[in-house]
Coordinates of C-alpha atoms in Angstrom, one line a residue:
X1298 CA -45.0 -22.7 29.9
X1299 CA -41.4 -22.8 28.0
X1300 CA -39.6 -19.6 27.7
X1301 CA -39.2 -18.4 24.2
X1302 CA -36.3 -19.2 22.0
X1303 CA -35.7 -16.2 20.0
X1304 CA -36.9 -12.5 19.6
X1305 CA -39.1 -13.5 16.7
X1306 CA -41.2 -16.4 19.0
X1307 CA -44.8 -15.8 19.3
X1308 CA -46.9 -16.2 22.6
X1309 CA -50.3 -15.5 24.0
X1310 CA -51.4 -11.7 24.2
X1311 CA -51.0 -10.5 27.8
X1312 CA -53.9 -9.1 29.6
X1313 CA -55.6 -9.5 33.0
X1314 CA -56.8 -12.9 32.1
X1315 CA -53.5 -14.1 30.7
X1316 CA -51.5 -16.8 32.4
X1317 CA -48.4 -15.1 33.9
X1318 CA -44.9 -17.0 33.4
X1319 CA -43.2 -18.6 36.1
X1320 CA -40.1 -17.4 37.7
X1321 CA -37.9 -20.1 36.1
X1322 CA -39.2 -19.2 32.5
X1323 CA -38.9 -15.6 33.2
X1324 CA -35.1 -15.7 33.9
X1325 CA -34.2 -18.1 31.0
X1326 CA -32.2 -16.2 28.5
X1327 CA -33.4 -15.6 25.1
X1328 CA -30.1 -16.3 23.3
X1329 CA -26.5 -16.7 24.5
X1330 CA -25.5 -13.7 26.9
X1331 CA -22.4 -11.7 26.5
X1332 CA -20.9 -9.0 28.6
X1333 CA -21.8 -5.4 27.6
X1334 CA -18.5 -3.7 26.5
X1335 CA -19.8 -0.3 28.3
X1336 CA -21.5 -1.1 31.6
X1337 CA -20.1 -4.9 31.7
X1338 CA -23.8 -6.1 32.3
X1339 CA -24.6 -9.5 30.5
X1340 CA -27.1 -8.9 27.4
X1341 CA -28.7 -11.3 25.3
X1342 CA -26.5 -11.5 22.0
X1343 CA -29.7 -10.3 19.7
X1344 CA -30.3 -7.3 22.0
X1345 CA -26.9 -5.8 22.6
X1346 CA -27.1 -3.2 19.7
X1347 CA -30.4 -1.9 20.9
X1348 CA -28.9 -1.8 24.4
X1349 CA -26.0 0.3 23.1
X1350 CA -28.0 2.7 21.3
X1351 CA -30.2 3.5 24.3
X1352 CA -26.7 4.3 26.4
X1353 CA -27.3 1.3 28.6
X1354 CA -30.3 2.8 29.8
X1355 CA -33.6 1.4 32.0
X1356 CA -35.5 -1.1 29.9
X1357 CA -38.6 1.4 30.0
X1358 CA -37.1 3.5 27.0
X1359 CA -35.7 0.4 25.3
X1360 CA -39.2 -1.3 25.4
X1361 CA -40.8 2.1 24.2
X1362 CA -38.4 2.2 21.1
X1363 CA -38.6 -1.4 20.2
X1364 CA -42.4 -1.1 20.3
X1365 CA -42.3 1.7 18.0
X1366 CA -39.7 -0.1 15.7
X1367 CA -42.0 -2.9 15.4
X1368 CA -45.4 -1.3 15.8
X1369 CA -45.8 -1.6 11.8
X1370 CA -45.1 -5.3 11.8
X1371 CA -47.1 -6.3 14.7
X1372 CA -50.6 -8.3 13.9
X1373 CA -53.8 -7.4 15.9
X1374 CA -54.8 -10.6 17.0
X1375 CA -54.3 -13.2 19.8
X1376 CA -50.4 -13.4 19.2
X1377 CA -48.0 -10.5 19.4
X1378 CA -44.1 -10.0 19.4
X1379 CA -41.9 -10.7 22.6
X1380 CA -41.0 -7.1 22.5
X1381 CA -44.4 -5.9 23.7
X1382 CA -43.8 -6.3 27.4
X1383 CA -40.0 -6.9 27.9
X1384 CA -39.0 -6.5 31.4
X1385 CA -35.4 -7.0 31.1
X1386 CA -35.2 -10.3 32.8
X1387 CA -33.9 -11.9 30.2
X1388 CA -31.6 -9.1 29.2
X1389 CA -29.9 -8.0 32.2
X1390 CA -27.7 -10.0 34.4
X1391 CA -24.7 -8.8 36.4
X1392 CA -21.2 -10.5 36.2
X1393 CA -22.4 -13.0 38.9
X1394 CA -25.2 -14.4 37.1
X1395 CA -27.7 -12.9 39.2
X1396 CA -30.9 -10.7 37.6
X1397 CA -31.1 -7.2 38.6
X1398 CA -34.6 -5.8 38.7
X1399 CA -35.4 -2.5 36.9
X1400 CA -35.1 0.0 40.1
X1401 CA -32.2 -1.3 41.1
X1402 CA -30.6 -1.1 37.7
X1403 CA -31.9 2.9 37.2
X1404 CA -30.2 3.4 40.6
X1405 CA -27.1 1.6 39.8
X1406 CA -26.6 3.7 36.4
X1407 CA -27.4 7.0 38.4
X1408 CA -25.0 6.2 41.1
X1409 CA -22.4 5.0 38.5
X1410 CA -22.8 8.1 36.4
X1411 CA -22.1 10.5 39.0
X1412 CA -18.9 8.8 40.6
X1413 CA -16.1 10.7 41.5
X1414 CA -13.9 8.8 39.1
X1415 CA -16.4 9.3 36.1
X1416 CA -16.2 12.9 37.0
X1417 CA -12.4 13.2 37.0
X1418 CA -12.1 11.6 33.6
X1419 CA -11.6 13.6 30.3
X1420 CA -14.8 14.1 28.3
X1421 CA -14.0 11.4 25.9
X1422 CA -14.9 8.7 28.6
X1423 CA -18.5 9.1 28.2
X1424 CA -20.3 5.9 27.7
X1425 CA -21.4 6.7 24.3
X1426 CA -17.9 7.8 23.3
X1427 CA -16.6 4.6 24.6
X1428 CA -18.5 2.4 22.4
X1429 CA -17.5 4.7 19.4
X1430 CA -13.8 4.4 20.5
X1431 CA -13.9 0.5 20.9
X1432 CA -15.3 0.3 17.1
X1433 CA -12.4 2.8 16.0
X1434 CA -9.7 1.2 17.8
X1435 CA -10.4 -2.0 15.8
X1436 CA -9.6 -0.5 12.4
X1437 CA -6.4 -0.2 11.3
X1438 CA -4.3 3.1 12.2
X1439 CA -3.6 4.0 8.5
X1440 CA -7.5 4.0 7.9
X1441 CA -8.4 6.0 10.6
X1442 CA -5.4 8.8 9.7
X1443 CA -6.7 9.1 6.2
X1444 CA -7.0 12.9 5.4
X1445 CA -10.4 14.1 4.1
X1446 CA -9.8 17.2 2.4
X1447 CA -6.8 18.3 -0.3
X1448 CA -5.5 20.6 2.4
X1449 CA -4.8 17.9 4.5
X1450 CA -3.4 15.5 1.9
X1451 CA 0.3 14.7 2.1
X1452 CA 2.6 15.0 -1.0
X1453 CA 1.8 15.4 -4.6
X1454 CA 1.9 19.1 -4.6
X1455 CA 2.2 19.6 -8.3
X1456 CA -1.2 17.9 -8.6
X1457 CA -3.3 18.9 -5.4
X1458 CA -1.0 21.6 -3.9
X1459 CA -2.2 25.4 -4.7
X1460 CA -2.2 25.7 -8.5
X1461 CA -2.1 21.9 -9.0
X1462 CA -4.1 21.0 -12.1
X1463 CA -6.1 18.3 -10.3
X1464 CA -6.8 20.5 -7.4
X1465 CA -8.4 23.2 -9.7
X1466 CA -10.6 20.2 -11.6
X1467 CA -12.3 18.9 -8.2
X1468 CA -12.9 22.6 -6.8
X1469 CA -14.5 23.0 -10.2
X1470 CA -16.4 19.6 -10.1
X1471 CA -15.1 18.9 -13.6
X1472 CA -12.8 15.7 -12.7
X1473 CA -12.5 13.9 -16.0
X1474 CA -11.5 9.8 -16.0
X1475 CA -8.0 9.7 -14.7
X1476 CA -5.5 6.9 -14.0
X1477 CA -3.4 7.1 -10.7
X1478 CA -0.3 5.5 -11.2
X1479 CA 2.3 5.0 -8.4
X1480 CA 3.8 2.8 -5.8
X1481 CA 2.0 1.5 -2.7
X1482 CA 1.1 3.9 0.1
X1483 CA 1.5 7.4 -1.7
X1484 CA -2.4 8.2 -1.3
X1485 CA -4.1 7.0 -4.6
X1486 CA -7.3 5.7 -2.9
X1487 CA -7.3 8.6 -0.3
X1488 CA -7.1 11.1 -3.1
X1489 CA -9.9 9.1 -4.9
X1490 CA -12.2 9.4 -1.7
X1491 CA -11.2 13.2 -1.3
X1492 CA -12.5 13.8 -5.0
X1493 CA -15.7 11.8 -4.3
X1494 CA -16.3 13.8 -0.9
X1495 CA -15.7 17.2 -2.6
X1496 CA -17.4 16.7 -5.7
X1497 CA -21.3 16.4 -6.1
X1498 CA -21.3 13.2 -7.9
X1499 CA -22.3 9.6 -6.8
X1500 CA -19.3 7.8 -5.5
X1501 CA -18.6 3.7 -6.0
X1502 CA -15.7 2.2 -4.8
X1503 CA -14.6 -1.2 -6.2
X1504 CA -11.5 -3.4 -6.4
X1505 CA -10.3 -5.8 -9.3
X1506 CA -9.2 -8.1 -6.9
X1507 CA -12.9 -8.5 -5.2
X1508 CA -15.0 -7.5 -7.8
X1509 CA -15.5 -9.2 -11.3
X1510 CA -16.4 -7.9 -14.8
X1511 CA -20.1 -8.5 -14.1
X1512 CA -19.9 -6.5 -10.8
X1513 CA -18.5 -3.7 -12.8
X1514 CA -21.0 -3.7 -15.6
X1515 CA -24.0 -3.8 -13.0
X1516 CA -22.1 -0.5 -11.5
X1517 CA -22.0 1.0 -14.8
X1518 CA -25.6 0.4 -15.5
X1519 CA -26.7 1.7 -12.2
X1520 CA -24.8 4.9 -13.0
X1521 CA -26.1 5.0 -16.5
X1522 CA -29.9 4.8 -15.1
X1523 CA -29.0 7.6 -12.3
X1524 CA -27.6 10.0 -15.0
X1525 CA -30.8 9.3 -17.1
X1526 CA -33.0 10.0 -14.2
X1527 CA -31.4 12.7 -12.5
X1528 CA -28.5 13.8 -14.4
X1529 CA -26.0 13.1 -11.6
X1530 CA -22.7 11.6 -12.7
X1531 CA -21.2 8.7 -11.0
X1532 CA -17.6 8.4 -9.9
X1533 CA -16.4 5.0 -10.2
X1534 CA -13.0 4.1 -8.2
X1535 CA -11.4 1.0 -9.3
X1536 CA -8.5 -0.1 -7.2
X1537 CA -5.8 -2.4 -8.9
X1538 CA -7.3 -1.9 -12.5
X1539 CA -4.4 -3.7 -14.0
X1540 CA -5.6 -6.7 -12.7
X1541 CA -8.2 -6.6 -15.4
X1542 CA -7.1 -7.9 -18.6
X1543 CA -6.9 -5.5 -21.4
X1544 CA -10.0 -7.5 -23.2
X1545 CA -12.0 -6.9 -19.7
X1546 CA -11.1 -3.3 -19.9
X1547 CA -12.9 -2.9 -23.0
X1548 CA -16.2 -2.6 -20.9
X1549 CA -15.1 0.9 -19.8
X1550 CA -15.0 2.3 -23.1
X1551 CA -18.7 3.1 -24.1
X1552 CA -19.4 4.7 -20.7
X1553 CA -16.3 6.6 -20.2
X1554 CA -16.3 8.1 -23.7
X1555 CA -20.2 9.0 -23.4
X1556 CA -19.4 10.7 -19.7
X1557 CA -21.9 8.2 -18.0
X1558 CA -19.1 7.6 -15.3
X1559 CA -16.1 9.2 -14.6
X1560 CA -13.5 6.4 -14.0
X1561 CA -10.9 6.5 -11.4
X1562 CA -8.3 3.8 -12.0
X1563 CA -5.5 3.1 -9.5
X1564 CA -2.4 0.9 -10.3
X1565 CA 1.0 0.5 -9.2
X1566 CA 1.9 -1.0 -12.5
X1567 CA 2.8 0.9 -15.6
X1568 CA -0.3 1.7 -17.7
X1569 CA 1.4 1.6 -20.9
X1570 CA 1.9 -2.0 -20.4
X1571 CA -0.9 -3.0 -18.3
X1572 CA -4.0 -0.7 -19.3
X1573 CA -6.0 -0.9 -22.5
X1574 CA -4.6 1.9 -25.1
X1575 CA -8.0 2.5 -26.1
X1576 CA -9.0 3.3 -22.6
X1577 CA -5.8 5.3 -22.2
X1578 CA -6.4 7.6 -24.9
X1579 CA -9.9 8.5 -22.9
X1580 CA -8.3 8.9 -19.5
X1581 CA -5.4 11.1 -18.3
X1582 CA -2.7 9.3 -16.6
X1583 CA -1.4 11.1 -13.6
X1584 CA 1.6 9.9 -11.8
X1585 CA 2.2 9.8 -8.0
X1586 CA 5.6 10.1 -6.6
X1587 CA 6.7 8.3 -3.4
X1588 CA 6.5 10.4 -0.3
X1589 CA 9.4 12.1 1.5
X1590 CA 10.2 14.5 4.4
X1591 CA 9.9 17.6 2.1
X1592 CA 6.4 16.4 1.2
X1593 CA 5.3 16.6 5.0
X1594 CA 5.5 12.9 5.8
X1595 CA 6.7 13.9 9.2
X1596 CA 3.3 15.8 9.7
X1597 CA 1.5 12.4 8.5
X1598 CA 3.2 10.4 11.1
X1599 CA 2.5 13.0 14.0
X1600 CA -1.2 13.1 13.2
X1601 CA -1.5 9.3 13.2
X1602 CA 0.6 9.2 16.2
X1603 CA -1.9 11.6 17.9
X1604 CA -4.8 9.2 17.3
X1605 CA -3.2 6.2 18.7
X1606 CA -1.8 7.9 21.6
X1607 CA -5.1 9.2 22.6
X1608 CA -6.6 5.8 22.3
X1609 CA -3.9 4.7 25.2
X1610 CA -4.7 7.6 27.1
X1611 CA -8.3 6.7 26.8
X1612 CA -7.7 3.1 28.0
X1613 CA -5.0 4.2 30.7
X1614 CA -7.8 6.5 32.3
X1615 CA -10.1 3.5 32.9
X1616 CA -7.3 1.9 35.2
X1617 CA -6.2 5.2 37.0
X1618 CA -6.9 6.0 40.7
X1619 CA -8.8 9.1 41.7
X1620 CA -5.4 10.8 42.4
X1621 CA -3.9 9.7 39.3
X1622 CA -6.8 11.4 37.3
X1623 CA -6.7 14.6 39.0
X1624 CA -3.0 14.8 38.3
X1625 CA -3.5 13.9 34.8
X1626 CA -6.2 16.6 34.3
X1627 CA -4.0 19.1 36.1
X1628 CA -1.4 18.6 33.4
X1629 CA -3.5 19.4 30.2
X1630 CA -7.1 19.3 31.3
X1631 CA -9.5 19.8 28.4
X1632 CA -7.1 21.8 26.5
X1633 CA -6.7 20.0 23.1
X1634 CA -3.6 22.2 21.9
X1635 CA -1.8 21.2 25.3
X1636 CA -2.9 17.4 25.0
X1637 CA -1.5 17.4 21.1
X1638 CA 1.7 19.1 22.4
X1639 CA 1.9 16.2 25.1
X1640 CA 1.5 13.6 22.4
X1641 CA 4.0 14.9 20.1
X1642 CA 6.5 14.8 23.0
X1643 CA 5.7 10.8 23.2
X1644 CA 7.8 10.1 19.8
X1645 CA 11.2 11.1 19.4
X1646 CA 12.5 13.0 16.2
X1647 CA 14.9 10.0 15.6
X1648 CA 11.8 7.8 15.5
X1649 CA 10.2 9.7 12.9
X1650 CA 13.3 9.9 10.9
X1651 CA 13.6 5.9 11.0
X1652 CA 10.0 5.7 10.0
X1653 CA 10.4 7.9 6.7
X1654 CA 13.5 6.2 5.9
X1655 CA 12.8 2.4 6.2
X1656 CA 9.4 3.0 4.8
X1657 CA 10.7 3.8 1.2
X1658 CA 8.2 6.4 0.7
X1659 CA 5.2 4.3 1.9
X1660 CA 2.8 6.1 3.8
X1661 CA 0.7 3.0 4.9
X1662 CA 4.0 1.2 5.8
X1663 CA 5.1 3.9 7.9
X1664 CA 1.6 4.4 10.1
X1665 CA 1.7 0.6 10.1
X1666 CA 5.0 0.4 11.9
X1667 CA 4.1 3.2 14.1
X1668 CA 1.0 1.4 15.4
X1669 CA 3.2 -1.7 16.0
X1670 CA 5.6 0.5 18.1
X1671 CA 3.1 2.3 20.1
X1672 CA 1.2 -0.8 20.7
X1673 CA 4.0 -2.3 22.2
X1674 CA 4.3 0.7 24.6
X1675 CA 0.5 0.4 25.6
X1676 CA 1.1 -3.4 26.5
X1677 CA 3.8 -2.2 29.2
X1678 CA 1.4 0.8 30.4
X1679 CA -1.8 -1.0 31.0
X1680 CA -0.2 -4.6 32.1
X1681 CA -1.0 -5.3 35.7
X1682 CA 2.4 -7.0 36.6
X1683 CA 5.8 -5.1 37.2
X1684 CA 7.3 -5.9 33.6
X1685 CA 8.0 -2.1 33.6
X1686 CA 9.6 -1.6 36.8
X1687 CA 11.9 -4.6 36.4
X1688 CA 13.6 -2.7 33.6
X1689 CA 14.7 -0.1 36.1
X1690 CA 16.7 -1.8 38.4
X1691 CA 18.9 1.0 39.1
X1692 CA 15.9 3.2 40.3
X1693 CA 14.6 0.2 42.4
X1694 CA 18.1 -0.3 44.0
X1695 CA 18.2 3.2 44.8
X1696 CA 15.0 3.2 46.6
X1697 CA 14.1 -0.1 48.2
X1698 CA 10.8 1.2 49.6
X1699 CA 9.7 2.7 46.3
X1700 CA 6.2 1.1 45.4
X1701 CA 5.5 -0.1 42.0
X1702 CA 4.9 2.4 39.2
X1703 CA 1.2 3.1 38.6
X1704 CA -0.5 3.7 35.3
X1705 CA 0.2 7.4 35.3
X1706 CA 4.1 6.9 36.0
X1707 CA 4.2 4.4 33.2
X1708 CA 2.3 6.7 30.7
X1709 CA 4.4 9.8 31.6
X1710 CA 7.7 7.6 31.0
X1711 CA 6.7 6.0 27.6
X1712 CA 8.0 7.3 24.5
X1713 CA 8.6 5.6 21.0
X1714 CA 12.4 5.7 20.3
X1715 CA 14.3 4.8 17.0
X1716 CA 15.5 1.6 18.3
X1717 CA 11.7 0.5 18.8
X1718 CA 10.9 1.5 15.3
X1719 CA 13.6 -0.3 13.8
X1720 CA 12.5 -3.4 16.0
X1721 CA 9.0 -3.0 14.7
X1722 CA 10.3 -3.0 11.0
X1723 CA 12.8 -6.3 11.4
X1724 CA 14.2 -5.2 8.3
X1725 CA 14.4 -2.6 5.5
X1726 CA 11.1 -2.3 3.7
X1727 CA 12.0 -2.2 0.0
X1728 CA 9.4 -2.1 -2.8
X1729 CA 10.3 -4.6 -5.4
X1730 CA 8.5 -6.5 -8.0
X1731 CA 10.5 -8.8 -10.4
X1732 CA 8.1 -8.2 -13.1
X1733 CA 7.4 -4.6 -12.2
X1734 CA 8.8 -1.0 -13.3
X1735 CA 11.3 -1.1 -10.1
X1736 CA 12.8 -4.4 -11.5
X1737 CA 13.8 -2.6 -14.8
X1738 CA 14.6 0.6 -13.1
X1739 CA 17.2 -1.0 -11.0
X1740 CA 19.0 -2.8 -13.8
X1741 CA 19.1 0.0 -16.0
X1742 CA 20.6 2.1 -13.0
X1743 CA 23.3 -0.8 -12.6
X1744 CA 23.9 -1.1 -16.4
X1745 CA 24.3 2.9 -16.6
X1746 CA 26.5 2.9 -13.6
X1747 CA 29.0 0.2 -15.0
X1748 CA 29.0 2.2 -18.5
X1749 CA 29.8 5.4 -16.7
X1750 CA 32.7 3.7 -14.6
X1751 CA 31.3 4.6 -11.1
X1752 CA 31.8 1.4 -9.4
X1753 CA 30.4 2.7 -6.0
X1754 CA 27.0 3.6 -7.7
X1755 CA 27.1 0.2 -9.6
X1756 CA 27.8 -2.1 -6.3
X1757 CA 25.0 0.1 -4.6
X1758 CA 22.3 -1.0 -7.2
X1759 CA 23.6 -4.6 -7.1
X1760 CA 23.1 -4.5 -3.4
X1761 CA 19.3 -3.1 -3.9
X1762 CA 18.7 -5.7 -6.4
X1763 CA 19.9 -8.7 -4.3
X1764 CA 18.9 -7.5 -1.1
X1765 CA 15.4 -6.9 -2.6
X1766 CA 15.2 -10.8 -3.6
X1767 CA 16.3 -10.4 -7.5
X1768 CA 17.4 -13.5 -9.1
X1769 CA 21.2 -13.6 -9.1
X1770 CA 21.3 -15.6 -12.5
X1771 CA 19.2 -12.9 -14.4
X1772 CA 21.9 -10.1 -13.2
X1773 CA 24.6 -12.5 -14.3
X1774 CA 23.2 -12.9 -17.8
X1775 CA 23.2 -8.8 -18.1
X1776 CA 26.6 -8.7 -16.9
X1777 CA 27.7 -11.2 -19.9
X1778 CA 25.9 -8.7 -22.2
X1779 CA 27.5 -5.6 -20.6
X1780 CA 30.8 -7.5 -21.1
X1781 CA 30.5 -7.2 -25.1
X1782 CA 28.2 -4.2 -25.1
X1783 CA 30.1 -1.7 -23.1
X1784 CA 33.6 -2.9 -22.7
X1785 CA 34.1 -4.9 -25.9
X1786 CA 37.5 -4.9 -27.4
X1787 CA 38.9 -2.3 -25.0
X1788 CA 39.4 -5.3 -22.5
X1789 CA 38.2 -8.6 -23.8
X1790 CA 39.0 -10.4 -20.6
X1791 CA 35.8 -9.0 -19.2
X1792 CA 33.7 -11.6 -21.2
X1793 CA 35.3 -14.5 -19.8
X1794 CA 35.0 -13.0 -16.3
X1795 CA 31.4 -12.4 -16.8
X1796 CA 30.9 -16.1 -18.1
X1797 CA 32.7 -17.4 -14.9
X1798 CA 30.5 -15.4 -12.8
X1799 CA 27.4 -16.9 -14.3
X1800 CA 28.8 -20.1 -13.8
X1801 CA 29.5 -19.4 -10.1
X1802 CA 25.9 -18.2 -9.4
X1803 CA 24.7 -21.4 -11.0
X1804 CA 27.2 -23.5 -8.7
X1805 CA 27.0 -21.9 -5.4
X1806 CA 23.7 -19.6 -5.6
X1807 CA 22.7 -17.0 -3.0
X1808 CA 23.8 -16.0 -0.6
X1809 CA 27.5 -16.7 -1.3
X1810 CA 27.4 -15.5 -5.0
X1811 CA 26.7 -12.1 -4.0
X1812 CA 30.6 -11.5 -3.9
X1813 CA 31.3 -13.0 -7.0
X1814 CA 28.7 -10.8 -8.4
X1815 CA 30.3 -7.6 -6.8
X1816 CA 33.7 -8.9 -8.2
X1817 CA 32.4 -8.8 -11.7
X1818 CA 30.4 -5.4 -11.2
X1819 CA 33.4 -3.6 -9.8
X1820 CA 35.8 -4.8 -12.6
X1821 CA 33.8 -4.0 -15.4
X1822 CA 33.0 -0.6 -14.0
X1823 CA 36.9 0.2 -13.8
X1824 CA 37.7 -1.5 -17.2
X1825 CA 38.1 0.6 -20.2
X1826 CA 35.0 1.0 -22.4
X1827 CA 34.7 0.5 -26.0
X1828 CA 31.3 0.6 -27.9
X1829 CA 32.9 -0.2 -31.4
X1830 CA 31.6 -3.5 -31.9
X1831 CA 28.2 -2.5 -30.4
X1832 CA 28.0 0.4 -32.6
X1833 CA 29.1 -1.5 -35.6
X1834 CA 26.5 -4.5 -35.2
X1835 CA 23.6 -1.7 -34.7
X1836 CA 24.8 -0.3 -38.0
X1837 CA 24.6 -3.9 -39.6
X1838 CA 21.0 -4.8 -38.5
X1839 CA 20.1 -1.4 -39.9
X1840 CA 21.5 -2.0 -43.3
X1841 CA 19.8 -5.6 -43.3
X1842 CA 16.2 -4.1 -42.4
X1843 CA 16.3 -1.2 -44.6
X1844 CA 18.3 -2.3 -47.8
X1845 CA 18.1 -4.8 -50.7
X1846 CA 19.1 -8.4 -49.6
X1847 CA 22.6 -8.4 -51.7
X1848 CA 23.4 -11.9 -53.1
X1849 CA 26.7 -13.4 -51.8
X1850 CA 29.5 -12.9 -54.5
X1851 CA 29.8 -16.1 -56.7
X1852 CA 33.6 -16.5 -55.8
X1853 CA 32.5 -16.6 -52.0
X1854 CA 30.1 -19.3 -52.8
X1855 CA 30.5 -22.9 -51.8
X1856 CA 30.4 -25.6 -54.4
X1857 CA 29.7 -29.0 -53.1
X1858 CA 28.2 -30.3 -56.2
X1859 CA 29.3 -30.7 -59.8
X1860 CA 26.3 -28.5 -60.9
X1861 CA 27.5 -25.8 -58.7
X1862 CA 30.9 -26.0 -59.9
X1863 CA 29.8 -25.8 -63.6
X1864 CA 27.8 -22.7 -62.6
X1865 CA 31.0 -21.1 -61.6
X1866 CA 30.4 -21.3 -57.7
X1867 CA 33.9 -20.6 -55.8
X1868 CA 36.0 -19.8 -59.0
X1869 CA 38.6 -17.2 -58.7
X1870 CA 38.3 -17.4 -54.9
X1871 CA 41.8 -16.8 -53.4
X1872 CA 43.0 -18.8 -50.3
X1873 CA 44.5 -16.4 -47.9
X1874 CA 46.8 -19.0 -46.0
X1875 CA 48.6 -19.6 -49.5
X1876 CA 49.9 -16.2 -49.4
X1877 CA 53.1 -15.0 -47.5
X1878 CA 52.3 -13.6 -44.2
X1879 CA 51.2 -10.0 -44.0
X1880 CA 50.3 -9.8 -47.9
X1881 CA 47.1 -8.0 -48.5
X1882 CA 45.1 -10.0 -50.6
X1883 CA 43.1 -8.2 -53.4
X1884 CA 39.5 -9.9 -53.0
X1885 CA 36.4 -8.5 -52.3
X1886 CA 34.2 -10.0 -49.4
X1887 CA 31.2 -7.5 -49.5
X1888 CA 28.6 -7.5 -52.2
X1889 CA 28.9 -5.2 -54.8
X1890 CA 26.3 -2.6 -53.4
X1891 CA 28.2 -2.4 -50.5
X1892 CA 31.6 -2.3 -51.9
X1893 CA 33.0 0.6 -50.0
X1894 CA 30.8 0.4 -46.9
X1895 CA 32.6 0.7 -43.2
X1896 CA 30.8 -0.7 -40.4
X1897 CA 33.4 -1.4 -37.6
X1898 CA 35.3 1.6 -36.6
X1899 CA 35.4 4.4 -34.2
X1900 CA 31.8 5.2 -32.8
X1901 CA 30.7 8.7 -33.2
X1902 CA 32.1 10.9 -30.5
X1903 CA 30.4 14.1 -28.9
X1904 CA 32.3 17.3 -29.4
X1905 CA 31.7 20.5 -27.7
X1906 CA 30.6 23.4 -30.1
X1907 CA 31.2 26.8 -30.0
X1908 CA 27.5 27.3 -28.3
X1909 CA 29.0 25.4 -25.0
X1910 CA 26.9 22.4 -26.0
X1911 CA 27.9 18.9 -27.3
X1912 CA 27.1 17.5 -30.4
X1913 CA 27.7 14.5 -32.6

């Protein structure tokens, strides 16, 4: 009889009269075989999860477990599922392709469990922990290092610190609908998950990049039904809420207003521009700031480093000799506090400073870079070649009989340095979006620095924009505007210089035009300033928009036709060039209603009052 091809295949019931399977079919695999990540045996792919759940034990307990799982589905007839009398022949093979019988497997497991090396390894080396560690190590370090409570949350002390308004609302389980606004990597998603974990509400996490309006509507309806049935609220966390158009955001309004759901939206864009105004009126906007050293960012990095170094230690123990394991255990044994101190020493203070500085307040970026740096060290520690020793030529020359360093020696010598962090970053990480808030914040800082006469600050903000990838022509256009707005008639040469700078940017582009822009910025910052023209034209615009549109005086009107001349257009106009130079011609140019109005003059200047304050 041919062997079964899948776990669901049917075969005649076994019994005393049932035909026996032949050896060739007995050993035919049910599906493709894969090595078990724990014991290394070859397992049928469809059975590997059950194998891991039963801690790689003998087939008797596995068969019993599977029999119980399938008993509710088994038909009482002539055919039963293949799980009835699994003998393991199709599930277990050694690495050489030879099949292992049940008795040998049991003795092999027992002897393996009591080996000296297994006893010497730390407790986290158990088989079940190994399976969990493999899964955990596949996750990004930033995800694994997320805090799970408000006490462990880094930053935003005004909101979640002692006495913070959000902390009080969370602990009282009265969290309203909120919009979390802040740059990347400051804890928006983490904070939403902590809120969900702390409160008694149901939690649903969604993203505007992966879920559409139909998905959100269904989640809202489910929340409505749950609330009607059990009076339990639902917290719906919507990441990147600004990616929904304002019309699409209207779907939130009735559910948020009735309190059917508690909406927590997260956005990196200014909610004033990207979130529906009606929704904003129903939510509280909480601003999250960039992380810094004073917020405890170093603590966050060390916590993530401990997780990653424990992974490396776990893998290194599997490669150590019994002597190395004994030496390692004598160093810190099972004492977690000593182990944490050992891990903290594996990262230099300078490396932490570089991680904080180069990440630009982005916690996720800092941890991702930390992971890359430590992963590079793990390659050296766990490698079988002499790459590590080849970098220590001086030591080798001093002792020619010295044997290549073992795993423990590599592990002891490894340390994350500031240079390794800079190499992992490759370049400064600057958060910038040409259409986002940082774009306008930086150009505003550049403009105000030029206006204030601080050439150093102006050059810095210019550099920030150019290095981040800003379009140079955009900056040049703004410089043309500054030349008239802030310098004006005090130095009329600024405007031609700004125009020439714009043309230079057009002709040569980046990176060559960066010096042209710096030249113009420095000149304008040091030039004399006058806002008389800017202020005067502001007054004109205000007059035009608020007052009557006065008619043009008749003597100033053009008269190209006979009819217009007959109507008196242009009569009594005095042609100024016909009068001697310097003569003041008595002629009105403003309408009668504005006869005594003065627009151009000295702009108002602040004066210091007796109270010590500046006043207009």
